Amino acid sequence: MVDTIEKVLVLLMPVCVITAALSEPLVKLYLGGGAFDSEAVVNVAEALRLYLWSAVPMSAMLIMSRAFYAKQDTWTPSLLTMGAFVISLPLYHLLEHLGMMRVPIVSSITVGLQFIALLVMWLTRHGEDTYKRLMFSILKLSVVVVPVYLLTHMMVLRFKFVRMSSWS
């Protein structure tokens, strides 16, 4: 299971980081134009960046769920999914002031909590080595991915500034 999660992390984390950094140009490329004005592009790009926070834990959670299924335990992932749903309902209400952005925020929070709960349940049943190895993999990837995100984001901001200054 850890090998699979590591492979997913290696593939998905950089993609999520680059997609987050380039979210506005990507949304403008795919959806911009017509009735989809610049405000809509900014809003969808922000929602995309917020949803991307849940991509890695969601992928790891799905792999971990299958590990539970392989151990003939279908109840644990199912009950945790139900618990995440129950937690999300009051969160939607509490974060109502955020408007539509509360949807990706609550989704990311509940997916993250569900992943942590599955990880804790797995560790209590199958040992701590899994946790150490997984956390070390996340740390190693973060050392590479965070600078890539910052560099890409700075390049996008610079491109925006250059493009906007050339309009005047």
Coordinates of C-alpha atoms in Angstrom, one line a residue:
M1 CA 0.0 0.0 0.0
V2 CA 2.7 2.5 0.9
D3 CA 4.5 1.9 -2.4
T4 CA 1.4 2.7 -4.3
I5 CA 0.7 5.8 -2.2
E6 CA 4.3 6.9 -2.8
K7 CA 3.9 6.5 -6.5
V8 CA 0.7 8.5 -6.5
L9 CA 2.4 11.2 -4.5
V10 CA 5.3 11.4 -6.8
L11 CA 3.0 11.8 -9.8
L12 CA 0.2 13.8 -8.3
M13 CA 1.9 16.4 -6.0
P14 CA 3.9 18.1 -8.8
V15 CA 0.8 18.1 -11.1
C16 CA -1.3 19.7 -8.4
V17 CA 1.3 22.3 -7.6
I18 CA 1.8 23.3 -11.2
T19 CA -1.9 23.3 -11.9
A20 CA -2.5 25.5 -8.8
A21 CA 0.2 27.9 -9.9
L22 CA -1.2 28.0 -13.5
S23 CA -4.9 27.8 -12.5
E24 CA -5.9 31.2 -13.8
P25 CA -4.3 30.9 -17.3
L26 CA -5.5 27.3 -17.6
V27 CA -9.1 28.3 -16.7
K28 CA -8.9 31.2 -19.1
L29 CA -7.6 29.0 -21.9
Y30 CA -10.4 26.4 -21.4
L31 CA -13.4 28.4 -20.3
G32 CA -12.6 32.1 -21.0
G33 CA -14.6 34.0 -23.6
G34 CA -18.2 34.5 -24.4
A35 CA -20.4 34.8 -21.3
F36 CA -17.5 33.6 -19.1
D37 CA -16.0 36.9 -18.1
S38 CA -12.7 37.7 -16.3
E39 CA -14.5 37.6 -12.9
A40 CA -15.8 34.1 -13.6
V41 CA -12.3 33.0 -14.6
V42 CA -10.8 34.3 -11.3
N43 CA -13.6 32.6 -9.3
V44 CA -13.2 29.2 -11.1
A45 CA -9.4 29.4 -10.8
E46 CA -9.7 30.0 -7.0
A47 CA -12.1 27.1 -6.7
L48 CA -9.7 24.9 -8.7
R49 CA -6.8 25.9 -6.4
L50 CA -8.9 25.0 -3.3
Y51 CA -10.1 21.7 -4.8
L52 CA -6.5 20.7 -5.6
W53 CA -5.8 20.6 -1.8
S54 CA -8.0 17.5 -1.6
A55 CA -6.5 15.7 -4.6
V56 CA -3.5 14.1 -2.8
P57 CA -5.4 13.1 0.4
M58 CA -8.3 11.8 -1.8
S59 CA -6.0 9.6 -3.9
A60 CA -4.2 8.3 -0.8
M61 CA -7.6 7.7 1.0
L62 CA -8.9 5.7 -2.0
I63 CA -5.8 3.5 -2.0
M64 CA -6.0 3.0 1.8
S65 CA -9.7 2.1 1.5
R66 CA -8.8 -0.7 -0.9
A67 CA -6.2 -1.9 1.6
F68 CA -8.9 -2.2 4.2
Y69 CA -11.1 -4.0 1.7
A70 CA -8.3 -6.4 1.0
K71 CA -8.2 -7.2 4.7
Q72 CA -11.9 -7.9 4.5
D73 CA -12.8 -4.7 6.4
T74 CA -15.4 -2.8 4.4
W75 CA -17.0 -1.2 7.4
T76 CA -14.1 1.1 8.5
P77 CA -13.8 3.1 5.3
S78 CA -17.6 3.2 4.9
L79 CA -18.2 4.5 8.4
L80 CA -15.4 7.1 8.0
T81 CA -17.0 8.3 4.8
M82 CA -20.3 8.6 6.5
G83 CA -18.6 10.5 9.4
A84 CA -17.0 12.9 6.9
F85 CA -20.4 13.6 5.4
V86 CA -21.9 14.2 8.8
I87 CA -19.1 16.6 9.7
S88 CA -19.4 18.4 6.4
L89 CA -23.0 19.4 6.9
P90 CA -22.4 21.8 9.9
L91 CA -19.2 23.1 8.2
Y92 CA -21.2 24.2 5.2
H93 CA -23.4 26.2 7.5
L94 CA -20.6 27.6 9.6
L95 CA -18.7 28.7 6.5
E96 CA -21.7 30.2 4.8
H97 CA -20.0 33.7 4.8
L98 CA -17.5 32.3 2.3
G99 CA -20.2 31.9 -0.4
M100 CA -19.5 29.2 -3.0
M101 CA -15.9 28.9 -2.0
R102 CA -17.0 27.0 1.1
V103 CA -17.8 24.0 -1.1
P104 CA -14.1 23.3 -2.1
I105 CA -12.9 24.3 1.4
V106 CA -15.3 21.9 3.2
S107 CA -14.5 19.2 0.7
S108 CA -10.8 19.6 1.3
I109 CA -11.2 19.6 5.0
T110 CA -13.4 16.5 5.2
V111 CA -11.2 14.6 2.7
G112 CA -8.2 15.5 4.8
L113 CA -9.9 14.4 8.0
Q114 CA -11.0 11.2 6.4
F115 CA -7.5 10.4 5.2
I116 CA -6.0 11.1 8.7
A117 CA -8.7 8.9 10.3
L118 CA -8.0 6.1 7.9
L119 CA -4.3 6.4 8.4
V120 CA -4.7 6.3 12.2
M121 CA -7.0 3.3 12.0
W122 CA -4.5 1.5 9.7
L123 CA -1.6 2.3 12.1
T124 CA -3.4 1.0 15.1
R125 CA -4.0 -2.3 13.4
H126 CA -0.9 -2.7 11.2
G127 CA 2.0 -0.9 12.9
E128 CA 3.9 2.4 12.8
D129 CA 6.4 1.7 10.0
T130 CA 3.8 2.6 7.4
Y131 CA 3.3 6.0 9.0
K132 CA 7.0 6.8 9.2
R133 CA 7.7 5.8 5.6
L134 CA 4.7 7.7 4.3
M135 CA 5.5 10.9 6.2
F136 CA 9.1 10.7 5.0
S137 CA 7.9 10.4 1.4
I138 CA 5.6 13.4 1.8
L139 CA 8.5 15.4 3.3
K140 CA 10.9 14.6 0.5
L141 CA 8.3 15.5 -2.1
S142 CA 7.5 18.8 -0.4
V143 CA 11.1 19.9 -0.5
V144 CA 11.0 19.7 -4.3
V145 CA 7.4 20.6 -4.9
V146 CA 7.1 23.8 -2.8
P147 CA 10.0 25.6 -4.6
V148 CA 8.5 24.5 -8.0
Y149 CA 5.1 26.0 -6.9
L150 CA 6.7 29.3 -5.8
L151 CA 8.8 29.6 -9.0
T152 CA 5.8 28.8 -11.2
H153 CA 3.6 31.2 -9.3
M154 CA 6.2 34.0 -9.6
M155 CA 6.5 33.4 -13.3
V156 CA 2.8 33.6 -13.8
L157 CA 2.6 36.8 -11.8
R158 CA 5.5 38.3 -13.8
F159 CA 3.8 37.3 -17.0
K160 CA 0.6 39.0 -15.9
F161 CA 2.4 42.1 -14.9
V162 CA 4.3 42.3 -18.2
R163 CA 1.2 41.5 -20.2
M164 CA -0.9 44.2 -18.3
S165 CA 1.9 46.8 -18.6
S166 CA 2.1 46.3 -22.4
W167 CA -1.6 47.1 -22.7
S168 CA -1.1 50.7 -21.6

